Short mmCIF file of C-alpha atoms in Angstrom, two decimals:
data_model
loop_
_atom_site.label_atom_id
_atom_site.label_comp_id
_atom_site.label_asym_id
_atom_site.label_seq_id
_atom_site.Cartn_x
_atom_site.Cartn_y
_atom_site.Cartn_z
CA MET A 1 0.00 0.00 0.00
CA ASP A 2 1.36 3.42 -0.87
CA ALA A 3 1.40 6.42 1.48
CA ALA A 4 -1.59 8.16 -0.11
CA ALA A 5 -3.76 5.03 0.20
CA ARG A 6 -2.68 4.51 3.79
CA PHE A 7 -3.41 8.15 4.64
CA SER A 8 -6.76 8.00 2.85
CA GLU A 9 -7.74 4.89 4.84
CA PHE A 10 -6.67 6.56 8.09
CA LEU A 11 -8.72 9.64 7.28
CA ALA A 12 -11.77 7.55 6.30
CA ARG A 13 -11.59 5.66 9.63
CA ASN A 14 -11.68 9.07 11.32
CA ARG A 15 -14.51 10.33 9.10
CA LEU A 16 -12.30 12.79 7.24
CA ARG A 17 -11.55 13.22 3.52
CA LEU A 18 -8.29 13.29 1.61
CA THR A 19 -8.72 16.84 0.32
CA GLN A 20 -6.58 18.34 -2.42
CA GLU A 21 -4.75 20.47 0.17
CA ARG A 22 -3.96 17.42 2.33
CA ARG A 23 -2.83 15.48 -0.76
CA THR A 24 -0.54 18.37 -1.78
CA ILE A 25 1.02 18.42 1.69
CA LEU A 26 1.54 14.65 1.65
CA ASP A 27 3.02 14.63 -1.87
CA GLU A 28 5.53 17.38 -1.06
CA MET A 29 6.55 15.83 2.23
CA LEU A 30 7.19 12.47 0.59
CA GLN A 31 9.87 14.19 -1.50
CA ILE A 32 11.79 15.41 1.54
CA HIS A 33 14.57 13.19 2.82
CA GLY A 34 15.61 14.46 6.20
CA HIS A 35 14.14 16.60 8.94
CA PHE A 36 12.04 19.73 8.47
CA ASP A 37 9.87 22.06 10.49
CA ALA A 38 6.34 23.19 9.71
CA ASP A 39 7.25 26.82 9.08
CA SER A 40 9.93 26.00 6.51
CA LEU A 41 7.48 23.68 4.78
CA LEU A 42 4.93 26.50 4.63
CA VAL A 43 7.55 28.83 3.12
CA HIS A 44 8.37 26.10 0.58
CA PHE A 45 4.72 25.89 -0.49
CA ARG A 46 4.46 29.66 -0.86
CA ARG A 47 7.65 29.80 -2.97
CA LYS A 48 6.12 27.21 -5.30
CA GLY A 49 2.93 29.25 -5.53
CA ARG A 50 0.86 26.62 -3.75
CA THR A 51 -1.87 27.76 -1.42
CA VAL A 52 -1.72 25.86 1.84
CA SER A 53 -3.06 27.45 4.99
CA ARG A 54 -0.96 27.36 8.14
CA ALA A 55 -3.84 25.84 10.11
CA THR A 56 -4.36 23.06 7.56
CA LEU A 57 -0.63 22.35 7.43
CA TYR A 58 -0.40 21.96 11.22
CA ARG A 59 -3.58 19.85 11.39
CA THR A 60 -2.39 17.67 8.49
CA LEU A 61 1.01 17.18 10.11
CA ALA A 62 -0.74 15.98 13.28
CA ARG A 63 -2.89 13.58 11.23
CA LEU A 64 0.15 12.26 9.36
CA VAL A 65 1.85 11.59 12.70
CA GLU A 66 -1.27 9.79 13.98
CA ALA A 67 -1.37 7.74 10.75
CA GLY A 68 2.23 6.61 11.30
CA LEU A 69 3.53 8.22 8.10
CA VAL A 70 5.47 11.04 9.74
CA HIS A 71 7.47 11.21 12.96
CA LYS A 72 7.46 14.31 15.18
CA ILE A 73 10.74 15.05 16.91
CA GLU A 74 10.38 17.28 19.95
CA MET A 75 13.14 19.85 20.07
CA ALA A 76 14.08 22.36 22.75
CA GLU A 77 11.60 25.04 23.84
CA GLY A 78 8.51 23.36 22.38
CA GLN A 79 9.75 23.41 18.81
CA ALA A 80 9.34 20.36 16.58
CA GLN A 81 10.98 18.85 13.55
CA TYR A 82 9.33 16.20 11.40
CA GLU A 83 10.50 13.41 9.16
CA VAL A 84 8.71 11.06 6.81
CA ILE A 85 8.99 7.53 8.18
CA PHE A 86 6.78 5.73 5.67
CA GLY A 87 8.96 3.20 3.87
CA ARG A 88 12.00 3.89 6.06
CA HIS A 89 13.66 1.63 8.59
CA HIS A 90 13.57 2.38 12.32
CA HIS A 91 16.25 4.66 13.74
CA ASP A 92 16.76 6.88 16.76
CA HIS A 93 18.01 10.45 17.19
CA MET A 94 20.64 12.54 18.94
CA ILE A 95 19.54 16.18 19.13
CA CYS A 96 21.92 19.09 19.64
CA LEU A 97 20.24 21.60 21.93
CA GLU A 98 22.56 24.36 20.79
CA CYS A 99 22.42 24.31 16.98
CA GLY A 100 19.44 22.01 16.40
CA ARG A 101 21.34 19.36 14.47
CA ILE A 102 19.68 15.94 14.44
CA VAL A 103 21.90 12.89 14.09
CA GLU A 104 20.23 9.60 13.23
CA PHE A 105 21.65 6.38 14.61
CA GLU A 106 20.85 2.70 14.94
CA SER A 107 21.89 0.35 17.73
CA ARG A 108 21.04 -3.33 17.86
CA ASP A 109 22.19 -3.36 21.49
CA ILE A 110 19.68 -0.66 22.50
CA GLU A 111 16.88 -2.40 20.60
CA ARG A 112 17.72 -5.74 22.23
CA LEU A 113 17.87 -4.17 25.69
CA GLN A 114 14.47 -2.50 25.25
CA GLU A 115 12.94 -5.80 24.17
CA GLU A 116 14.49 -7.60 27.17
CA ILE A 117 13.18 -5.00 29.61
CA CYS A 118 9.69 -5.18 28.11
CA HIS A 119 9.75 -8.97 28.31
CA ARG A 120 10.86 -8.92 31.97
CA LYS A 121 8.14 -6.44 32.88
CA GLY A 122 5.44 -8.21 30.85
CA PHE A 123 5.02 -5.13 28.68
CA ARG A 124 4.01 -5.44 25.04
CA MET A 125 5.85 -2.76 23.09
CA THR A 126 4.14 -1.43 19.97
CA GLY A 127 6.79 1.14 19.17
CA HIS A 128 9.17 3.60 20.73
CA MET A 129 11.06 6.83 20.18
CA HIS A 130 14.56 7.12 21.54
CA GLN A 131 16.08 10.59 21.67
CA ILE A 132 19.36 11.64 23.20
CA ARG A 133 19.67 15.37 23.87
CA GLY A 134 22.92 17.21 24.32
CA ARG A 135 25.53 19.05 22.27
CA CYS A 136 27.03 17.87 18.97
CA ALA A 137 30.83 17.70 18.64
CA PRO A 138 31.30 21.16 17.00
CA CYS A 139 29.08 22.88 19.59
CA ALA A 140 30.66 21.00 22.51
CA ALA A 141 34.12 21.99 21.27
CA GLY A 142 33.01 25.61 21.17
CA ASP A 143 35.03 26.15 18.02
CA GLY A 144 32.36 28.30 16.40
CA LYS A 145 31.74 25.77 13.63
CA ARG A 146 28.05 25.29 14.21
CA ALA A 147 26.64 22.20 12.59
CA THR A 148 24.01 22.52 9.89
CA ALA A 149 21.54 19.86 8.93
CA ALA A 150 19.37 21.16 6.11
CA PRO A 151 16.93 18.60 4.76
CA LYS A 152 17.86 16.89 1.52
CA ARG A 153 15.41 16.08 -1.22
CA ARG A 154 15.27 12.85 -3.05
CA ALA A 155 16.62 13.31 -6.55
CA SER A 156 14.07 14.77 -8.93
CA PRO A 157 14.92 17.16 -11.77
CA ASN A 158 11.56 18.97 -11.57
CA ARG A 159 11.62 19.74 -7.85
CA ALA A 160 12.53 22.96 -6.11
CA PRO A 161 15.13 22.88 -3.34
CA ALA A 162 14.08 21.60 0.06
CA PRO A 163 12.66 24.00 2.58
CA ALA A 164 15.39 25.75 4.55
CA ARG A 165 15.57 25.16 8.27
CA ARG A 166 14.78 28.08 10.49
CA ARG A 167 17.57 28.95 12.86
CA GLY A 168 18.02 31.05 15.93
CA ARG A 169 15.15 29.71 18.00
#
């Protein structure tokens, strides 16, 4: 099942429709490889001349998270980054609280340990989000070379550049 069909089914179960605006948001997000915030996505739509309201974008992001197509990453001070997880393998995150860089990582040891703990406690895990917060190497070194982690787009000759990350929050 593709992402649009899965989202459409999710919406139907919740007595909602897959409107053109929601479909536009989904289609654009599926082209982003990496992390993005809602405001930069809104700027991206406006640059492309697409009309997407801020309220609909935020509501659609929440629905996409509920549907399991997008992951919301809580940042410092109530800010959030998102990433498309549909069709991607599981991974966890290290988040720099100074520059906002997000580093993805995988650890079989951590996954195994979580499963063992759940088994010992009789807990049936359906999913998890593991986030480590701190300072990335450049920020911790204080060398002034702040890390950047702009989202990358999947290759497509007809696509505009990815939305730029907002900084200075």
